[in-house]
PDB file of C-alpha atoms in Angstrom:
ATOM      1  CA  MET J   1     101.356   0.046 -38.188  1.00  0.00           C
ATOM      2  CA  PHE J   2      98.725  -2.901 -36.602  1.00  0.00           C
ATOM      3  CA  ARG J   3     101.145  -5.318 -38.766  1.00  0.00           C
ATOM      4  CA  ILE J   4     104.346  -4.005 -36.996  1.00  0.00           C
ATOM      5  CA  ILE J   5     103.200  -4.218 -33.924  1.00  0.00           C
ATOM      6  CA  LEU J   6     102.325  -7.288 -34.330  1.00  0.00           C
ATOM      7  CA  ALA J   7     105.084  -8.399 -35.720  1.00  0.00           C
ATOM      8  CA  LEU J   8     107.234  -7.024 -32.346  1.00  0.00           C
ATOM      9  CA  PHE J   9     105.140  -8.973 -30.435  1.00  0.00           C
ATOM     10  CA  ILE J  10     105.602 -12.035 -31.815  1.00  0.00           C
ATOM     11  CA  LEU J  11     109.409 -12.001 -33.063  1.00  0.00           C
ATOM     12  CA  VAL J  12     110.709 -10.717 -29.812  1.00  0.00           C
ATOM     13  CA  PRO J  13     109.738 -12.879 -27.453  1.00  0.00           C
ATOM     14  CA  ILE J  14     111.094 -15.720 -29.891  1.00  0.00           C
ATOM     15  CA  ILE J  15     114.190 -13.356 -29.652  1.00  0.00           C
ATOM     16  CA  GLU J  16     114.253 -13.619 -26.342  1.00  0.00           C
ATOM     17  CA  ILE J  17     113.832 -17.299 -25.752  1.00  0.00           C
ATOM     18  CA  PHE J  18     116.430 -17.889 -28.155  1.00  0.00           C
ATOM     19  CA  LEU J  19     119.121 -15.760 -26.642  1.00  0.00           C
ATOM     20  CA  PHE J  20     118.389 -16.997 -23.279  1.00  0.00           C
ATOM     21  CA  MET J  21     118.721 -20.450 -24.328  1.00  0.00           C
ATOM     22  CA  ARG J  22     121.958 -19.864 -26.318  1.00  0.00           C
ATOM     23  CA  ILE J  23     123.656 -17.929 -23.395  1.00  0.00           C
ATOM     24  CA  GLY J  24     122.196 -20.390 -20.779  1.00  0.00           C
ATOM     25  CA  ALA J  25     124.156 -22.862 -22.589  1.00  0.00           C
ATOM     26  CA  LEU J  26     126.771 -20.943 -23.042  1.00  0.00           C
ATOM     27  CA  ILE J  27     127.803 -19.736 -18.965  1.00  0.00           C
ATOM     28  CA  GLY J  28     125.284 -21.020 -17.636  1.00  0.00           C
ATOM     29  CA  ILE J  29     121.458 -20.409 -15.659  1.00  0.00           C
ATOM     30  CA  ALA J  30     122.547 -18.361 -13.236  1.00  0.00           C
ATOM     31  CA  PRO J  31     125.191 -16.552 -14.561  1.00  0.00           C
ATOM     32  CA  THR J  32     122.262 -15.652 -17.283  1.00  0.00           C
ATOM     33  CA  LEU J  33     119.681 -14.832 -14.960  1.00  0.00           C
ATOM     34  CA  GLY J  34     122.182 -12.344 -12.934  1.00  0.00           C
ATOM     35  CA  MET J  35     122.949 -10.653 -16.236  1.00  0.00           C
ATOM     36  CA  ILE J  36     119.450 -10.028 -16.548  1.00  0.00           C
ATOM     37  CA  VAL J  37     119.086  -8.511 -13.020  1.00  0.00           C
ATOM     38  CA  LEU J  38     122.658  -6.588 -13.412  1.00  0.00           C
ATOM     39  CA  THR J  39     121.774  -4.906 -16.583  1.00  0.00           C
ATOM     40  CA  ALA J  40     118.296  -3.915 -14.849  1.00  0.00           C
ATOM     41  CA  ILE J  41     120.031  -2.205 -11.762  1.00  0.00           C
ATOM     42  CA  ILE J  42     122.739  -0.994 -15.079  1.00  0.00           C
ATOM     43  CA  GLY J  43     120.140   0.290 -16.843  1.00  0.00           C
ATOM     44  CA  VAL J  44     117.849   2.174 -14.249  1.00  0.00           C
ATOM     45  CA  SER J  45     120.883   3.755 -13.308  1.00  0.00           C
ATOM     46  CA  MET J  46     121.886   5.074 -16.080  1.00  0.00           C
ATOM     47  CA  LEU J  47     118.263   6.067 -17.173  1.00  0.00           C
ATOM     48  CA  LYS J  48     117.898   7.984 -14.148  1.00  0.00           C
ATOM     49  CA  ILE J  49     121.388  10.274 -15.333  1.00  0.00           C
ATOM     50  CA  GLN J  50     120.391  10.697 -19.011  1.00  0.00           C
ATOM     51  CA  GLY J  51     116.648  11.699 -17.694  1.00  0.00           C
ATOM     52  CA  LEU J  52     117.971  14.579 -15.340  1.00  0.00           C
ATOM     53  CA  SER J  53     120.167  15.230 -18.071  1.00  0.00           C
ATOM     54  CA  THR J  54     117.217  15.647 -20.893  1.00  0.00           C
ATOM     55  CA  LEU J  55     115.191  17.638 -18.137  1.00  0.00           C
ATOM     56  CA  GLN J  56     117.763  20.112 -17.519  1.00  0.00           C
ATOM     57  CA  ARG J  57     118.150  20.740 -20.784  1.00  0.00           C
ATOM     58  CA  ALA J  58     114.660  21.137 -21.603  1.00  0.00           C
ATOM     59  CA  GLN J  59     114.463  23.279 -18.648  1.00  0.00           C
ATOM     60  CA  ASN J  60     117.056  25.409 -20.146  1.00  0.00           C
ATOM     61  CA  ASN J  61     115.631  25.954 -23.702  1.00  0.00           C
ATOM     62  CA  LEU J  62     112.086  26.946 -21.636  1.00  0.00           C
ATOM     63  CA  ASP J  63     114.386  29.719 -19.824  1.00  0.00           C
ATOM     64  CA  GLU J  64     115.381  30.697 -23.492  1.00  0.00           C
ATOM     65  CA  ASN J  65     112.059  31.177 -24.871  1.00  0.00           C
ATOM     66  CA  LYS J  66     112.359  28.126 -26.607  1.00  0.00           C
ATOM     67  CA  LEU J  67     110.618  25.258 -27.501  1.00  0.00           C
ATOM     68  CA  PRO J  68     112.425  22.036 -26.332  1.00  0.00           C
ATOM     69  CA  ALA J  69     110.647  19.962 -29.288  1.00  0.00           C
ATOM     70  CA  THR J  70     113.662  17.419 -29.046  1.00  0.00           C
ATOM     71  CA  GLU J  71     113.920  17.058 -25.791  1.00  0.00           C
ATOM     72  CA  LEU J  72     110.475  16.668 -25.282  1.00  0.00           C
ATOM     73  CA  VAL J  73     110.629  13.494 -27.914  1.00  0.00           C
ATOM     74  CA  GLU J  74     113.778  12.339 -26.643  1.00  0.00           C
ATOM     75  CA  GLY J  75     111.882  12.079 -23.131  1.00  0.00           C
ATOM     76  CA  ILE J  76     109.332   9.886 -24.753  1.00  0.00           C
ATOM     77  CA  ILE J  77     112.187   7.578 -25.840  1.00  0.00           C
ATOM     78  CA  LEU J  78     113.667   7.423 -22.456  1.00  0.00           C
ATOM     79  CA  LEU J  79     110.319   6.425 -21.232  1.00  0.00           C
ATOM     80  CA  LEU J  80     110.239   3.387 -23.910  1.00  0.00           C
ATOM     81  CA  CYS J  81     113.986   2.473 -22.830  1.00  0.00           C
ATOM     82  CA  GLY J  82     113.047   2.205 -19.250  1.00  0.00           C
ATOM     83  CA  ALA J  83     110.473  -0.393 -20.641  1.00  0.00           C
ATOM     84  CA  LEU J  84     112.829  -2.197 -22.904  1.00  0.00           C
ATOM     85  CA  LEU J  85     115.694  -1.901 -19.831  1.00  0.00           C
ATOM     86  CA  LEU J  86     113.248  -3.821 -17.140  1.00  0.00           C
ATOM     87  CA  THR J  87     111.939  -6.375 -19.459  1.00  0.00           C
ATOM     88  CA  PRO J  88     113.700  -9.628 -18.798  1.00  0.00           C
ATOM     89  CA  GLY J  89     115.559  -9.824 -21.971  1.00  0.00           C
ATOM     90  CA  PHE J  90     119.280  -9.199 -24.008  1.00  0.00           C
ATOM     91  CA  PHE J  91     117.721  -8.067 -27.027  1.00  0.00           C
ATOM     92  CA  THR J  92     115.228  -5.139 -25.791  1.00  0.00           C
ATOM     93  CA  ASP J  93     118.201  -4.305 -23.274  1.00  0.00           C
ATOM     94  CA  THR J  94     120.720  -3.925 -25.910  1.00  0.00           C
ATOM     95  CA  ILE J  95     118.144  -1.547 -27.614  1.00  0.00           C
ATOM     96  CA  GLY J  96     117.104   0.145 -24.380  1.00  0.00           C
ATOM     97  CA  PHE J  97     121.393   0.570 -23.670  1.00  0.00           C
ATOM     98  CA  LEU J  98     121.766   2.132 -27.485  1.00  0.00           C
ATOM     99  CA  MET J  99     118.796   4.357 -26.746  1.00  0.00           C
ATOM    100  CA  LEU J 100     120.634   6.096 -23.941  1.00  0.00           C
ATOM    101  CA  VAL J 101     123.473   7.039 -25.757  1.00  0.00           C
ATOM    102  CA  PRO J 102     122.329  10.398 -26.053  1.00  0.00           C
ATOM    103  CA  HIS J 103     123.886  11.294 -29.881  1.00  0.00           C
ATOM    104  CA  ILE J 104     122.031   7.868 -31.232  1.00  0.00           C
ATOM    105  CA  ARG J 105     118.535   9.190 -28.822  1.00  0.00           C
ATOM    106  CA  ARG J 106     118.771  12.852 -30.142  1.00  0.00           C
ATOM    107  CA  SER J 107     119.173  11.650 -33.926  1.00  0.00           C
ATOM    108  CA  VAL J 108     116.251   9.505 -33.630  1.00  0.00           C
ATOM    109  CA  ALA J 109     114.340  12.185 -32.152  1.00  0.00           C
ATOM    110  CA  LYS J 110     115.519  14.704 -35.108  1.00  0.00           C
ATOM    111  CA  ILE J 111     114.236  11.811 -37.361  1.00  0.00           C
ATOM    112  CA  ILE J 112     111.207  11.507 -35.505  1.00  0.00           C
ATOM    113  CA  ILE J 113     110.747  15.180 -35.562  1.00  0.00           C
ATOM    114  CA  GLU J 114     111.412  15.699 -39.335  1.00  0.00           C
ATOM    115  CA  LYS J 115     109.936  13.171 -40.796  1.00  0.00           C
ATOM    116  CA  GLY J 116     106.444  14.512 -39.670  1.00  0.00           C
ATOM    117  CA  LYS J 117     105.724  11.973 -37.299  1.00  0.00           C
ATOM    118  CA  LEU J 118     105.206  13.910 -34.475  1.00  0.00           C
ATOM    119  CA  HIS J 119     103.765  17.459 -35.538  1.00  0.00           C
ATOM    120  CA  ILE J 120     104.800  20.354 -32.543  1.00  0.00           C
ATOM    121  CA  ALA J 121     102.526  23.229 -32.306  1.00  0.00           C
ATOM    122  CA  SER J 122     103.655  25.997 -30.185  1.00  0.00           C
ATOM    123  CA  GLY J 123     101.193  29.642 -29.678  1.00  0.00           C
ATOM    124  CA  SER J 124      99.900  31.929 -27.047  1.00  0.00           C
ATOM    125  CA  GLY J 125     100.183  29.918 -23.834  1.00  0.00           C
ATOM    126  CA  PHE J 126      99.797  26.470 -25.576  1.00  0.00           C
ATOM    127  CA  SER J 127     102.554  24.165 -26.626  1.00  0.00           C
ATOM    128  CA  GLY J 128     102.418  20.311 -27.322  1.00  0.00           C
ATOM    129  CA  PHE J 129     101.829  17.639 -29.872  1.00  0.00           C
ATOM    130  CA  SER J 130     100.270  15.351 -31.612  1.00  0.00           C
ATOM    131  CA  THR J 131     100.427  12.867 -34.000  1.00  0.00           C
ATOM    132  CA  HIS J 132      99.144  14.542 -37.700  1.00  0.00           C
ATOM    133  CA  GLN J 133     100.917  13.211 -40.776  1.00  0.00           C
ATOM    134  CA  GLN J 134     101.515  16.023 -43.190  1.00  0.00           C
ATOM    135  CA  HIS J 135     100.078  15.676 -46.617  1.00  0.00           C
ATOM    136  CA  SER J 136     101.866  16.789 -49.600  1.00  0.00           C
ATOM    137  CA  GLU J 137      99.968  20.019 -50.088  1.00  0.00           C
ATOM    138  CA  ASP J 138     100.456  21.137 -46.689  1.00  0.00           C
ATOM    139  CA  ASN J 139     103.753  23.591 -46.576  1.00  0.00           C
ATOM    140  CA  GLY J 140     103.928  22.686 -42.632  1.00  0.00           C
ATOM    141  CA  ASP J 141     103.103  26.417 -41.512  1.00  0.00           C
ATOM    142  CA  ILE J 142     100.701  25.911 -38.215  1.00  0.00           C
ATOM    143  CA  ILE J 143      98.769  28.881 -37.640  1.00  0.00           C
ATOM    144  CA  ASP J 144      97.204  28.965 -34.068  1.00  0.00           C
ATOM    145  CA  GLY J 145      94.307  31.045 -33.548  1.00  0.00           C
ATOM    146  CA  GLU J 146      91.096  31.619 -31.547  1.00  0.00           C
ATOM    147  CA  PHE J 147      87.676  33.431 -32.799  1.00  0.00           C
ATOM    148  CA  HIS J 148      84.524  34.247 -30.769  1.00  0.00           C
ATOM    149  CA  ARG J 149      81.429  34.395 -32.390  1.00  0.00           C
ATOM    150  CA  GLU J 150      79.337  37.329 -30.896  1.00  0.00           C
ATOM    151  CA  ASN J 151      75.682  37.400 -31.391  1.00  0.00           C
ATOM    152  CA  ASN J 152      73.878  41.045 -30.459  1.00  0.00           C
ATOM    153  CA  GLU J 153      70.807  42.629 -31.397  1.00  0.00           C
ATOM    154  CA  ASN J 154      72.113  44.773 -34.546  1.00  0.00           C
ATOM    155  CA  THR J 155      72.918  41.227 -36.091  1.00  0.00           C
ATOM    156  CA  SER J 156      70.005  39.733 -34.958  1.00  0.00           C
ATOM    157  CA  ASN J 157      68.160  42.691 -36.766  1.00  0.00           C
ATOM    158  CA  GLU J 158      69.576  42.830 -39.461  1.00  0.00           C
ATOM    159  CA  GLN J 159      69.625  39.111 -40.156  1.00  0.00           C
ATOM    160  CA  LYS J 160      65.922  39.205 -39.737  1.00  0.00           C
ATOM    161  CA  LYS J 161      65.302  42.251 -42.153  1.00  0.00           C
ATOM    162  CA  ILE J 162      67.068  40.182 -44.958  1.00  0.00           C
ATOM    163  CA  ASP J 163      64.810  37.134 -44.507  1.00  0.00           C
TER     164      ASP J 163
END
């Protein structure tokens, strides 16, 4: 995972610089800078609309007592989209705009959940995520529970008699 992140930190800026140079050479510096600002403004506007839509779907699922797992993952994807759209560059904007397409975003969210990269847990009074990877012997069932240890005199006396 570290290697992938390191590769992205190296490759993405190189791709962005290359695209800036090519597009700048084709249309000029001012139009290139204008496009960067315009894509950020359009992206943030679309992000707001998609975010509110996702929030509404999550609220509807909660009203129906369903865990809004896909919507929660979509929310995380939308946060990443916001970062990508506000980062100056054509490559990051392209990825950000692709993730704003609801069908693509939902598909990515479902793949993340199905591949076990995101473990959804729910139980009495708790709903949450963790990034535990499922092992081959794990059948995916989740058992959520609590236990309390009680120390009373009978237990202590019985324990002393046994010793």
